[in-house]
Short mmCIF file of C-alpha atoms and ligand atoms in Angstrom, two decimals:
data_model
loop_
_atom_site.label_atom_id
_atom_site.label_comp_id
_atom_site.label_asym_id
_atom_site.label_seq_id
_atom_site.Cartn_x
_atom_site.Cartn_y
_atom_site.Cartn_z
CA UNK A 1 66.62 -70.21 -22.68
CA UNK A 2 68.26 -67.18 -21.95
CA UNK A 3 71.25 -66.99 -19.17
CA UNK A 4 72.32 -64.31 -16.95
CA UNK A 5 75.36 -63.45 -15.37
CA UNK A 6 76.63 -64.83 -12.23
CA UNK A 7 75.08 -62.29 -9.57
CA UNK A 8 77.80 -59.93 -8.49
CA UNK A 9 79.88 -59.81 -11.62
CA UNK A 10 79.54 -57.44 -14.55
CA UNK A 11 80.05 -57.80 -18.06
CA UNK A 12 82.95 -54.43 -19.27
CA UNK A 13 82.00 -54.18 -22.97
CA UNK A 14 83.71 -51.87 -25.63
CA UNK A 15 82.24 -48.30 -24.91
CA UNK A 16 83.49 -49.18 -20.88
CA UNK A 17 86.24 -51.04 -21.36
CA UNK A 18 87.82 -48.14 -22.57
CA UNK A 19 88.50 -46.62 -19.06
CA UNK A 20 89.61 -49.86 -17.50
CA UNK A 21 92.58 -49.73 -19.87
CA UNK A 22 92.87 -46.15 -19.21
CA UNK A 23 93.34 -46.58 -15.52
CA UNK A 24 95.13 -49.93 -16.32
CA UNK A 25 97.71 -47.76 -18.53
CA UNK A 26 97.58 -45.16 -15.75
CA UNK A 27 98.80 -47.80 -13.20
CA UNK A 28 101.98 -49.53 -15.11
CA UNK A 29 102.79 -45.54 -16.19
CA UNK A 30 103.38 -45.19 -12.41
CA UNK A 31 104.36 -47.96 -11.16
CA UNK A 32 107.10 -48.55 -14.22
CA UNK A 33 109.01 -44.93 -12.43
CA UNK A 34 109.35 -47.24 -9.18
CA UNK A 35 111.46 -49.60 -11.26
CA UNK A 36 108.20 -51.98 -10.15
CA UNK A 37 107.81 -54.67 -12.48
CA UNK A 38 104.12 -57.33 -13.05
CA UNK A 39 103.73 -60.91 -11.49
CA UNK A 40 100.71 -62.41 -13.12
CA UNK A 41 99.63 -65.55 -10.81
CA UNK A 42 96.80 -68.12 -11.58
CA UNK A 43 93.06 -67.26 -10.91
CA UNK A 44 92.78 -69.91 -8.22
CA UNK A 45 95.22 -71.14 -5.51
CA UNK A 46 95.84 -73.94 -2.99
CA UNK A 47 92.87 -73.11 -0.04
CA UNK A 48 95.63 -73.03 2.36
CA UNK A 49 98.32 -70.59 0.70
CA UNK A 50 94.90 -67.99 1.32
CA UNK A 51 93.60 -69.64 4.64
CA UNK A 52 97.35 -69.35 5.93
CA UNK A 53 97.76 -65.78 4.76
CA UNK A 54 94.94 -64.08 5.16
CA UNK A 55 94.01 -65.65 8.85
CA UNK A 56 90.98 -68.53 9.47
CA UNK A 57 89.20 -65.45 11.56
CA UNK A 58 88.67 -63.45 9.08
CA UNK A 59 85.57 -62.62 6.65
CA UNK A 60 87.56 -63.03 3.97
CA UNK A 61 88.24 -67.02 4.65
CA UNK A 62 85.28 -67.92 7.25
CA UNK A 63 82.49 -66.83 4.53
CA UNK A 64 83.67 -64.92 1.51
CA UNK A 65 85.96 -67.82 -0.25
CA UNK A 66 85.04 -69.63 -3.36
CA UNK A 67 86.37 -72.83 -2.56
CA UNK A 68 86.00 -76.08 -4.15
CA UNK A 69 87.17 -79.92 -4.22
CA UNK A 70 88.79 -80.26 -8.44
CA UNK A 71 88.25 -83.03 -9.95
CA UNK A 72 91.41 -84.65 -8.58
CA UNK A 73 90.05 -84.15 -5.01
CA UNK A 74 92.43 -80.81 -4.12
CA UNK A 75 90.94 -78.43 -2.14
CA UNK A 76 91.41 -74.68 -4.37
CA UNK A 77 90.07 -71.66 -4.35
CA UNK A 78 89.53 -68.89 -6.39
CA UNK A 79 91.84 -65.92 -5.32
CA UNK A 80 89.97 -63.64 -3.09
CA UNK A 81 92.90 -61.20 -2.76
CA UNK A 82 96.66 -60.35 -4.28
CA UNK A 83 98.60 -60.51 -1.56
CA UNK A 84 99.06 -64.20 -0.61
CA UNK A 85 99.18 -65.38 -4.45
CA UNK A 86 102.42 -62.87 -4.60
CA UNK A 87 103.68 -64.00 -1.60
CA UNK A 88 103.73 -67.68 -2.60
CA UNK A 89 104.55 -67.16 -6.14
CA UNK A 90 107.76 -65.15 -4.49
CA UNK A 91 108.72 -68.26 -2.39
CA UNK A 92 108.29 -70.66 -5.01
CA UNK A 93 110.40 -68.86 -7.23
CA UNK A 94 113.19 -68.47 -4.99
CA UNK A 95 112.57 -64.15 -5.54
CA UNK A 96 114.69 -63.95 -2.36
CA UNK A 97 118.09 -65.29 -3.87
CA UNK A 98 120.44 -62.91 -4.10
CA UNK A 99 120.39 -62.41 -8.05
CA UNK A 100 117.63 -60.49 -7.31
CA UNK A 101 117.88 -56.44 -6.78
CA UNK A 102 116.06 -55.62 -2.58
CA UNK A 103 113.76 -54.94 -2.27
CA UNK A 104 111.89 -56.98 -4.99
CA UNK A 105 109.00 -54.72 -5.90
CA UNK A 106 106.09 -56.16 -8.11
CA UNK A 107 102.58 -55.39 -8.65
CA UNK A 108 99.76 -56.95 -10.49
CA UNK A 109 96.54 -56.29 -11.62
CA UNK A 110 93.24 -58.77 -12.16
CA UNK A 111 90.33 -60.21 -10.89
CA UNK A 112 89.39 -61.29 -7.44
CA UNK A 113 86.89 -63.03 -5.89
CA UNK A 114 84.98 -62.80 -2.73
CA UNK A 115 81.18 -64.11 -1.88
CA UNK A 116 79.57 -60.78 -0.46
CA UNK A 117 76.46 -59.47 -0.50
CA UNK A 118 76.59 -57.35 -4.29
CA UNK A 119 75.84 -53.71 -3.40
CA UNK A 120 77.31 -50.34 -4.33
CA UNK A 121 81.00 -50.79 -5.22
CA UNK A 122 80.91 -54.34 -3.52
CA UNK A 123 80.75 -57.39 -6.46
CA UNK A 124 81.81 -61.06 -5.92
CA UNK A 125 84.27 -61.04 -8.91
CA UNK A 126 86.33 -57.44 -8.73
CA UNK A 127 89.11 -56.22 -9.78
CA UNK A 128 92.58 -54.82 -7.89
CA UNK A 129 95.45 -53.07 -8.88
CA UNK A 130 98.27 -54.19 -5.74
CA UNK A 131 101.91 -53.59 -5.10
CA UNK A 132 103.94 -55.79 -3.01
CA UNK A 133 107.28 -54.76 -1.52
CA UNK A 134 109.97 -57.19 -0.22
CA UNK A 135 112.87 -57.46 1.09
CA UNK A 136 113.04 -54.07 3.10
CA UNK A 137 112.43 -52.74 6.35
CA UNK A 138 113.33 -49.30 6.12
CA UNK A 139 110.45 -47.32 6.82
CA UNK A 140 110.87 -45.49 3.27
CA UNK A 141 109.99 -48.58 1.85
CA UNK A 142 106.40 -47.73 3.80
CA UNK A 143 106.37 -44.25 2.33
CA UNK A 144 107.41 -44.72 -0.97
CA UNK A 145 104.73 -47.47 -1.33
CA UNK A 146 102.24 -45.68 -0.04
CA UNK A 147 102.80 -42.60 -2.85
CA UNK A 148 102.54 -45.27 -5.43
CA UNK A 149 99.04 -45.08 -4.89
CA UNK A 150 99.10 -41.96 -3.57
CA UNK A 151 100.89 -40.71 -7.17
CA UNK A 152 98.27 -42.77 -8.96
CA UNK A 153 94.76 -41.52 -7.67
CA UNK A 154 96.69 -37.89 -8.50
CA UNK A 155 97.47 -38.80 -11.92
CA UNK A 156 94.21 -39.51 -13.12
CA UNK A 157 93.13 -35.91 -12.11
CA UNK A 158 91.69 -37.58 -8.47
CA UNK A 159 91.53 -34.53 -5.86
CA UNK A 160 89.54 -35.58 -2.80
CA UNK A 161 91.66 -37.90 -1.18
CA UNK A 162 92.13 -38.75 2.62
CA UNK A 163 95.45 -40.89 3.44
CA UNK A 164 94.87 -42.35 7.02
CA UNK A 165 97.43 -44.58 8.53
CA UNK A 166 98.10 -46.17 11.82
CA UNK A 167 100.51 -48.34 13.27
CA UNK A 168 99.66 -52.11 14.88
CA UNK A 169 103.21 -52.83 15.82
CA UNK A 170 105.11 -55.91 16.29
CA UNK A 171 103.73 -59.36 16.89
CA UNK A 172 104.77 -58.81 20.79
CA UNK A 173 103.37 -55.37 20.75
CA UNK A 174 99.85 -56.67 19.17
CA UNK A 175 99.83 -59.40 21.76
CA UNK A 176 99.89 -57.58 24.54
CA UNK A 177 97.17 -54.74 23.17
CA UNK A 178 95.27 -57.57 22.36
CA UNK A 179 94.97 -58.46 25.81
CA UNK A 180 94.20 -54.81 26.64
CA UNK A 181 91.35 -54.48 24.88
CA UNK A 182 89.90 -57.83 25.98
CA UNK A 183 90.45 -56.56 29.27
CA UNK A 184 88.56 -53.55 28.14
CA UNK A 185 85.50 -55.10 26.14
CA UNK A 186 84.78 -57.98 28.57
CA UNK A 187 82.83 -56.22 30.95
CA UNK A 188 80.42 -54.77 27.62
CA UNK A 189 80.38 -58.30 26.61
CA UNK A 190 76.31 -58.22 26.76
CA UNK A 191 76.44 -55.14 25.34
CA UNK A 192 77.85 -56.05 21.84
CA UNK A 193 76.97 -56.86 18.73
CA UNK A 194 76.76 -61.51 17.93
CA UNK A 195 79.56 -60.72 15.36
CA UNK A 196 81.86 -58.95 17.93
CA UNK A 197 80.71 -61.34 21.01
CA UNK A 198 82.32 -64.17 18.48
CA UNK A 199 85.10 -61.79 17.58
CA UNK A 200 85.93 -60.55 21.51
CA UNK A 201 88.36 -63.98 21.91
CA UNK A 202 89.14 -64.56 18.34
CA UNK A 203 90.22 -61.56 16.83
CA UNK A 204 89.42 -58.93 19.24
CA UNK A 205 90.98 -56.37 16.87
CA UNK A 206 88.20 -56.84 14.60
CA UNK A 207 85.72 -55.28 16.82
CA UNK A 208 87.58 -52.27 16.58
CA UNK A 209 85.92 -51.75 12.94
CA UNK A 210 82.71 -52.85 13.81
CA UNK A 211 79.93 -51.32 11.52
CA UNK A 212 76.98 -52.01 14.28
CA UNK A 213 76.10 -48.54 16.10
CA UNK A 214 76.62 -49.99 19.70
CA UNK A 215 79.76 -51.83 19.29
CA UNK A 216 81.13 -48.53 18.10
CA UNK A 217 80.13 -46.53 21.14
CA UNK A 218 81.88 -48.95 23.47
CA UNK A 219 85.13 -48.99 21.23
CA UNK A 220 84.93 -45.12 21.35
CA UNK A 221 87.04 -45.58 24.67
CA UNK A 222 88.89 -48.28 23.84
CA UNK A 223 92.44 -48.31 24.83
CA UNK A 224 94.41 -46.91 21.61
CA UNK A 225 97.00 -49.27 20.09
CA UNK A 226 98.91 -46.61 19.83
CA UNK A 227 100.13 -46.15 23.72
CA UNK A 228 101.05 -50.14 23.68
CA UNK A 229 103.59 -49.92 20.94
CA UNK A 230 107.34 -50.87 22.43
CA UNK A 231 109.62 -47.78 21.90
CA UNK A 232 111.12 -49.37 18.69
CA UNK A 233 107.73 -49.76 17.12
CA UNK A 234 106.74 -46.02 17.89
CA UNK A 235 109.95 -45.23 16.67
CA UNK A 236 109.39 -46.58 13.43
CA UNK A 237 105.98 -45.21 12.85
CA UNK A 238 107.66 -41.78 13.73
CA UNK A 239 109.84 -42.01 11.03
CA UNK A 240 106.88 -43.28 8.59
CA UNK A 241 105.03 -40.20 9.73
CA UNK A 242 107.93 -37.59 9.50
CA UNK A 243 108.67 -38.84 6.03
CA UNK A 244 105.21 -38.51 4.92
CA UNK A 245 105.67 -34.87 6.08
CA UNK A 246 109.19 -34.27 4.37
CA UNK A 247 107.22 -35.39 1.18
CA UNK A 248 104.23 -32.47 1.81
CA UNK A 249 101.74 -35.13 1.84
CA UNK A 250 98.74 -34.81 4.45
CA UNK A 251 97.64 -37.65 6.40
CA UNK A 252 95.89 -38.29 9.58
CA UNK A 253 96.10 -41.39 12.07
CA UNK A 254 93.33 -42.97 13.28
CA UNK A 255 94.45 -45.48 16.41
CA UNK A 256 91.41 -47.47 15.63
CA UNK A 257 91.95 -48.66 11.91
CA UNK A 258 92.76 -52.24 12.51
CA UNK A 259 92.56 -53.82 8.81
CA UNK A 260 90.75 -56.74 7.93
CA UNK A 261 93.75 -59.34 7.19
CA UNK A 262 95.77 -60.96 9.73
CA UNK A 263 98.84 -60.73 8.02
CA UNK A 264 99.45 -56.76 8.70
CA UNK A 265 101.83 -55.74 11.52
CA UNK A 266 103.41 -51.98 11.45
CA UNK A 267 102.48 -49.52 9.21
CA UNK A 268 98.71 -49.48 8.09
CA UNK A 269 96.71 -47.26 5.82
CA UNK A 270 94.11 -46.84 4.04
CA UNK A 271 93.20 -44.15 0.96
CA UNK A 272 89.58 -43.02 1.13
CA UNK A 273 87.57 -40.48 -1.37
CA UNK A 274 85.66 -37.71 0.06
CA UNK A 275 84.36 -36.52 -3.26
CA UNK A 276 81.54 -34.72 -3.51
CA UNK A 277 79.81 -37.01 -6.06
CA UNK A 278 79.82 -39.46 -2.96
CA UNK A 279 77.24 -37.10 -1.29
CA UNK A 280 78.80 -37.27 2.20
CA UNK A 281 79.84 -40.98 2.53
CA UNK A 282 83.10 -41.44 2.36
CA UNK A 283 84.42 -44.42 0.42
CA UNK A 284 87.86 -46.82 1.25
CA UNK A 285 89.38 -47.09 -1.94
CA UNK A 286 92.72 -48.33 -1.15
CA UNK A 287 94.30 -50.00 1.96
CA UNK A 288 97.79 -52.24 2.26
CA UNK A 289 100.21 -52.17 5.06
CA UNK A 290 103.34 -53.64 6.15
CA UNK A 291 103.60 -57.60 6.56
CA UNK A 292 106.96 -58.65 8.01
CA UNK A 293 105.82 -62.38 8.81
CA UNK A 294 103.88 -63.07 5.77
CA UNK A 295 106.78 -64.69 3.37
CA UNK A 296 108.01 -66.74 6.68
CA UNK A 297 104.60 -68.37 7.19
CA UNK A 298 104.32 -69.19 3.45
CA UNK A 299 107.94 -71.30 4.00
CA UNK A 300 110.17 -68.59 2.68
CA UNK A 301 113.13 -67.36 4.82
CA UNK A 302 112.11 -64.09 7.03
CA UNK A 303 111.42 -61.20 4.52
CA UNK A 304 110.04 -58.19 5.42
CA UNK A 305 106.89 -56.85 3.55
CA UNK A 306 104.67 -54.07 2.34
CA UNK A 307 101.91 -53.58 0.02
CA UNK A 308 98.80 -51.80 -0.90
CA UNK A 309 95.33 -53.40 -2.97
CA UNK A 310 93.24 -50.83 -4.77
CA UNK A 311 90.09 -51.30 -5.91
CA UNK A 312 89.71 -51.02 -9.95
CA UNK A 313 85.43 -50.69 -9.46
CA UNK A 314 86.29 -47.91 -6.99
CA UNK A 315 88.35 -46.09 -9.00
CA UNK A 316 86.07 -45.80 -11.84
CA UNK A 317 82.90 -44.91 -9.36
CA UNK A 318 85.43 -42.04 -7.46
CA UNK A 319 86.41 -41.09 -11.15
CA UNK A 320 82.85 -40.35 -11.62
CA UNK A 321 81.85 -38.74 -8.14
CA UNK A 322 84.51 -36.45 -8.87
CA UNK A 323 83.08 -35.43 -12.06
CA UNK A 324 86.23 -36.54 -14.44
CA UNK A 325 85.91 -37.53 -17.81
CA UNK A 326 87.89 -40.09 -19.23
CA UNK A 327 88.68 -39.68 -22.86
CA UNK A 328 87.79 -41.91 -24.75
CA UNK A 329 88.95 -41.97 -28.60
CA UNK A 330 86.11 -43.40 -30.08
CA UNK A 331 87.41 -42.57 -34.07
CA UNK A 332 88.50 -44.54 -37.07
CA UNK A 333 90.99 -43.10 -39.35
CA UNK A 334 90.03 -44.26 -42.74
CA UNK A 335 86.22 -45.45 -43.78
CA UNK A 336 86.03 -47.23 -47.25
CA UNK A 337 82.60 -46.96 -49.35
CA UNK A 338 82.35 -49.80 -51.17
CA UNK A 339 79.87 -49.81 -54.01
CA UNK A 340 78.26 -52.56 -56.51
CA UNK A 341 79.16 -56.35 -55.46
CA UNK A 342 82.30 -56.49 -57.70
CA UNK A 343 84.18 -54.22 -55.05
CA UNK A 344 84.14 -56.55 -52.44
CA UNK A 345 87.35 -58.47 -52.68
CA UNK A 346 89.09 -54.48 -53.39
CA UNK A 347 87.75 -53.23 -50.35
CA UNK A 348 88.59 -56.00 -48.27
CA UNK A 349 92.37 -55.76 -49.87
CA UNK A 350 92.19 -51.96 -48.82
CA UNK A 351 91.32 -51.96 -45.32
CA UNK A 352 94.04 -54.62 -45.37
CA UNK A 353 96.55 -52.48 -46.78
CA UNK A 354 95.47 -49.37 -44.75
CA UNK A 355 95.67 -51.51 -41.15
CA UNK A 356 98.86 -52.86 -42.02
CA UNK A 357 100.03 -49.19 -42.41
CA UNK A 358 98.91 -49.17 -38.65
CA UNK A 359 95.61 -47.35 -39.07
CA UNK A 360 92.33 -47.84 -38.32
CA UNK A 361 90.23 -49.26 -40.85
CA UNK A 362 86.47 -50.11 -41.36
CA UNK A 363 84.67 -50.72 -44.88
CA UNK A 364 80.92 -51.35 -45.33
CA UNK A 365 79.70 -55.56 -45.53
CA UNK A 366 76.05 -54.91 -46.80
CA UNK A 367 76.47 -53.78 -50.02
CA UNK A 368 74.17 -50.65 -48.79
CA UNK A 369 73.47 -47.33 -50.92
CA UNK A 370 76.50 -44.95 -50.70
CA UNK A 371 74.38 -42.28 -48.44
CA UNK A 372 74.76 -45.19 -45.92
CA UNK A 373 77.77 -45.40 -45.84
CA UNK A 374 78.78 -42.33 -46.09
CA UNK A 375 76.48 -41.77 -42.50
CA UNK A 376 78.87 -45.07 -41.01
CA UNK A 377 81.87 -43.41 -42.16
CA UNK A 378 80.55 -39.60 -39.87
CA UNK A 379 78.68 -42.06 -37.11
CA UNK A 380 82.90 -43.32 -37.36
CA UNK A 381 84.26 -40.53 -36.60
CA UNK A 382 86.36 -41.18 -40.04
CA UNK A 383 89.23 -38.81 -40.92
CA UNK A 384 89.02 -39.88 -44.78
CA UNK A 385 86.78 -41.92 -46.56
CA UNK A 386 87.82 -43.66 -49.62
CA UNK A 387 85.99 -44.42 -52.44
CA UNK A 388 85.37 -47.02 -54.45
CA UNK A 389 82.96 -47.96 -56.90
CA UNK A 390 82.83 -50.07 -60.52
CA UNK A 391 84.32 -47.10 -62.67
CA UNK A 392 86.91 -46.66 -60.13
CA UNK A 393 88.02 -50.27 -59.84
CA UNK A 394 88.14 -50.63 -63.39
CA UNK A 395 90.33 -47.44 -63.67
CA UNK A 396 93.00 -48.67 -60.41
CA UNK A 397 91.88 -45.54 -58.69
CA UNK A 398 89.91 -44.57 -55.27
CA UNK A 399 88.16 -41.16 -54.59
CA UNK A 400 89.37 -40.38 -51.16
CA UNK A 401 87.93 -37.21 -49.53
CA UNK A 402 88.88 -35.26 -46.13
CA UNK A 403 85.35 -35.88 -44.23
CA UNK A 404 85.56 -32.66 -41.97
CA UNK A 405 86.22 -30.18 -45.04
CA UNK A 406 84.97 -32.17 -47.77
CA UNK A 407 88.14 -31.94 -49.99
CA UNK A 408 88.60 -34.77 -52.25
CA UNK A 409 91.57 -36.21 -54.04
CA UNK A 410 91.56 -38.86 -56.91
CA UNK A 411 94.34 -42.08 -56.04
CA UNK A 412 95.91 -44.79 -57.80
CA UNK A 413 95.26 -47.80 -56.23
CA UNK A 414 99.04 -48.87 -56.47
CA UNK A 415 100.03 -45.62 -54.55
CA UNK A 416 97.73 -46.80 -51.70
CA UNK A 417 99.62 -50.06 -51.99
CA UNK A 418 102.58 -48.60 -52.05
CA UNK A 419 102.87 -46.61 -49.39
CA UNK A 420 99.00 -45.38 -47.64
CA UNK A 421 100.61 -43.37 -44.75
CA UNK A 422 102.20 -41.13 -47.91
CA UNK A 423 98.85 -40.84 -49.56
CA UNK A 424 97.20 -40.28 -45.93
CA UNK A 425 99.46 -37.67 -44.76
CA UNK A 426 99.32 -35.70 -48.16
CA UNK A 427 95.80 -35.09 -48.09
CA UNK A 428 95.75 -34.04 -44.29
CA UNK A 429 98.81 -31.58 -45.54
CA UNK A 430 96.86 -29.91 -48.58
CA UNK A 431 94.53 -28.92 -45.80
CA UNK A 432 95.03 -25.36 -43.95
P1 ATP B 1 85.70 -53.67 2.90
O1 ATP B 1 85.91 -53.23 4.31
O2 ATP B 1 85.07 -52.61 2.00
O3 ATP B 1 85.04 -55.00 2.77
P2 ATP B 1 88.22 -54.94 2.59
O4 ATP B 1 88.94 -54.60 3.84
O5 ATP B 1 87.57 -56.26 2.46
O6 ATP B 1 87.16 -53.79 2.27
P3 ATP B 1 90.62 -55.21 1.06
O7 ATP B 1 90.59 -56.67 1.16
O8 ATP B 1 91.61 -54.47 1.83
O9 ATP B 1 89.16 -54.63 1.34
O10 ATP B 1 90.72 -54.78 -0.48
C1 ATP B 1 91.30 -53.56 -0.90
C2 ATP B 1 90.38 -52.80 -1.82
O11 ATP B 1 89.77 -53.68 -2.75
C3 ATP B 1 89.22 -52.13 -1.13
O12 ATP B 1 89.61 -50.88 -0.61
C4 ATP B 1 88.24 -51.96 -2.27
O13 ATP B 1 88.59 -50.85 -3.08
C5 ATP B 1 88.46 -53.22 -3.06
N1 ATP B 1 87.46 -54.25 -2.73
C6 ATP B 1 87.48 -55.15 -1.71
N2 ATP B 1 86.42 -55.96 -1.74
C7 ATP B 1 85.69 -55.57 -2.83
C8 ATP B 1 84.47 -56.03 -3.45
N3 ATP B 1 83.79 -57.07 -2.95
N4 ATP B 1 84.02 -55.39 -4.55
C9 ATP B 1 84.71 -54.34 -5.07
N5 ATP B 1 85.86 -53.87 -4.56
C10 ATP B 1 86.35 -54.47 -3.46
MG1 MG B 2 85.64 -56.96 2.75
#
């Protein structure tokens, strides 16, 4: 019997894994200059710290969740999303006390899980990079969050980037636009889609970022959320908007982005890739937004919120559309030949002695003809090979030669012992 993979998931072996850590590494480079520190929470959570969050209307909980009765009878889920873990882990822990420097700025990175039909950049077990932000409402705290990402996409060498943002408002200013565009979409009611008909009294926002070809027609002249913010509200996205232009960074706002989650309220955005690779679609790579309710309905005092979920899978595909190479170092430092059976034990005690100098090290296991492994030590990428055969274990020496230039040098075993990063460097200094 041979198994397969869960559909939707992927198995990132050496060769790929390579530029997960390099975005990885990328990510905590950036994020470490924001004085923004890792929360690692558990894979799976209560149901209801993500059916609370996240909203019961949403795709995300009414058909995406992997959900399941344990053993004990408790109804968990695997995390579909960063947010709400954070959110509860920062409750729990009592993050809001005042030992704690505001706002408390964290991110993580891991997998998530969501059951979705597997297509282009769309698994059921991803991966996100996130950032939450608590503890501030100053609209800087928007901004500055934002160019986290923003500052990350850059520093991997990513060019084509649109930064679109909008603002939803408060609760009261969402209530009442809400009713607006019921107002609005009633009298299409025939006219839309089954998903938005179900959506038009539940989450009426929804239908804003309908996908179906009609439904977007009629929300063409929707009422814009924008002209039923309260004069604080519009304030506040004014100042998002003239900060983002202090800071040279272009954006546009599109009154229609609504955002999937319940929890947002404020500033939205989203970070999409117009690359060229993409061959005219344009892709939503990032999106977050400002959640001042969120740590209230998870039991935690009020405490304002903002944060941002990128996907990892996205960022490799937008790597490629935009035609960047990762590098890779694919090389070992030091390859040792090994030759006749009665080298085996020295060989193993020099790759030993050559790692613990904190290089790389590989050595042949097949007993195979030297030509062979001489071709592993190039296939390697090996700086030096060293080598050893009967005559030189019986002498305490190793022939150790310079594979690009083929200079040799004859050494004691003992000085290798001693002290390989002398013997190492030595050679590489004779060269040139
Ligand atoms: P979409 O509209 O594409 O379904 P979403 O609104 O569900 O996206 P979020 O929950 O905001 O996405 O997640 C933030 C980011 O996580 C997305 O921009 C995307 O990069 C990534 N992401 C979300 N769902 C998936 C998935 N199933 N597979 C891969 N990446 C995903
Ligand atoms: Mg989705």
């Amino acid at each position: 019997m041979r198994y397969q993979k869960p559909k939707g998931t992927a198995d990132i072996l050496p060769g790929t894994v390579e530029k997960w850590q390099y975005i990885e590494e990328a990510a905590r480079r950036i994020f470490k200059t924001y004085d923004c520190h890792e929360t690692r929470t558990p894979i799976f959570e209560h149901y209801e710290v993500i059916s609370r969050s996240v909203g019961g209307t949403t795709d995300i909980v009414s058909k995406e969740m992997y959900d399941f009765k344990d053993k004990g009878d408790r109804h968990v889920t695997l995390r579909p999303e960063g947010t709400a873990p954070v959110v509860r882990a920062f409750v729990e822990n009592k993050l809001f006390g005042p030992e704690f420097q505001k706002p408390y700025k964290t991110y993580y990175m891991g997998p998530m899980f969501r059951y979705e039909r597997p297509q282009a950049g769309r698994f059921r077990q991803f991966h996100q990079i996130g950032v939450e932000v608590f503890g501030s409402s100053n609209p800087a705290t928007d901004v500055e969050t934002i160019m986290m990402a923003m500052s990350f996409y850059k520093d991997l060498g990513i060019k084509h980037l649109r930064l679109v943002i909008n603002s939803l408002g408060s609760k009261e200013d969402r209530q009442t636009y809400r009713q607006a565009l019921i107002d609005y979409l009633e009298p299409h009611f025939e006219e839309l889609s089954e998903d938005s008909k179900k959506r038009l009294h539940d989450n009426p926002l929804r239908v804003l970022d309908s996908k179906d070809r009609k439904d977007k027609v009629i929300v063409e002249n929707a009422p814009s959320i924008l002209d039923y913010l309260s004069d604080e509200s519009a304030a506040f996205f004014k100042q998002v908007t003239d900060m983002l232009e202090a800071l040279e960074v272009p954006y546009e706002i599109d009154h229609r982005m609504v955002r999937g989650l319940d929890y947002y309220n404020h500033t939205i955005f989203e970070i999409m890739s117009d690359a060229p690779g993409f061959g005219g679609a344009i892709t939503t790579i990032c999106a977050g937004g400002r959640y001042d309710g969120l740590v209230e309905e998870l039991g935690g005092p009020a405490t304002p919120g903002f944060g941002f979920a990128l996907g990892a899978e996205r960022t490799l595909i937008t790597l490629e559309a935009e035609g960047i190479e990762v590098p890779v170092e694919d090389k070992v430092d030091a390859y040792v030949v090994a030759l006749g059976e009665k080298t085996n034990s020295e060989a193993l005690k020099l790759v030993q002695a050559i790692r613990q100098s904190g290089f790389i090290a590989e050595r042949d296991f097949m007993n195979r003809k030297v030509k062979a492994q001489f071709k592993s030590a190039n296939k390697l990428n090996a700086t030096v090979a060293l080598t050893i055969g009967e005559n030189e274990l019986a002498e305490g020496k190793v022939n150790m030669k310079h594979m690009a230039t083929g200079q040799e040098v004859s050494v004691a075993l003992t000085d290798i012992y001693s002290d390989f990063t002398k013997v190492y460097e030595e050679l590489l200094a004779s060269i040139n």
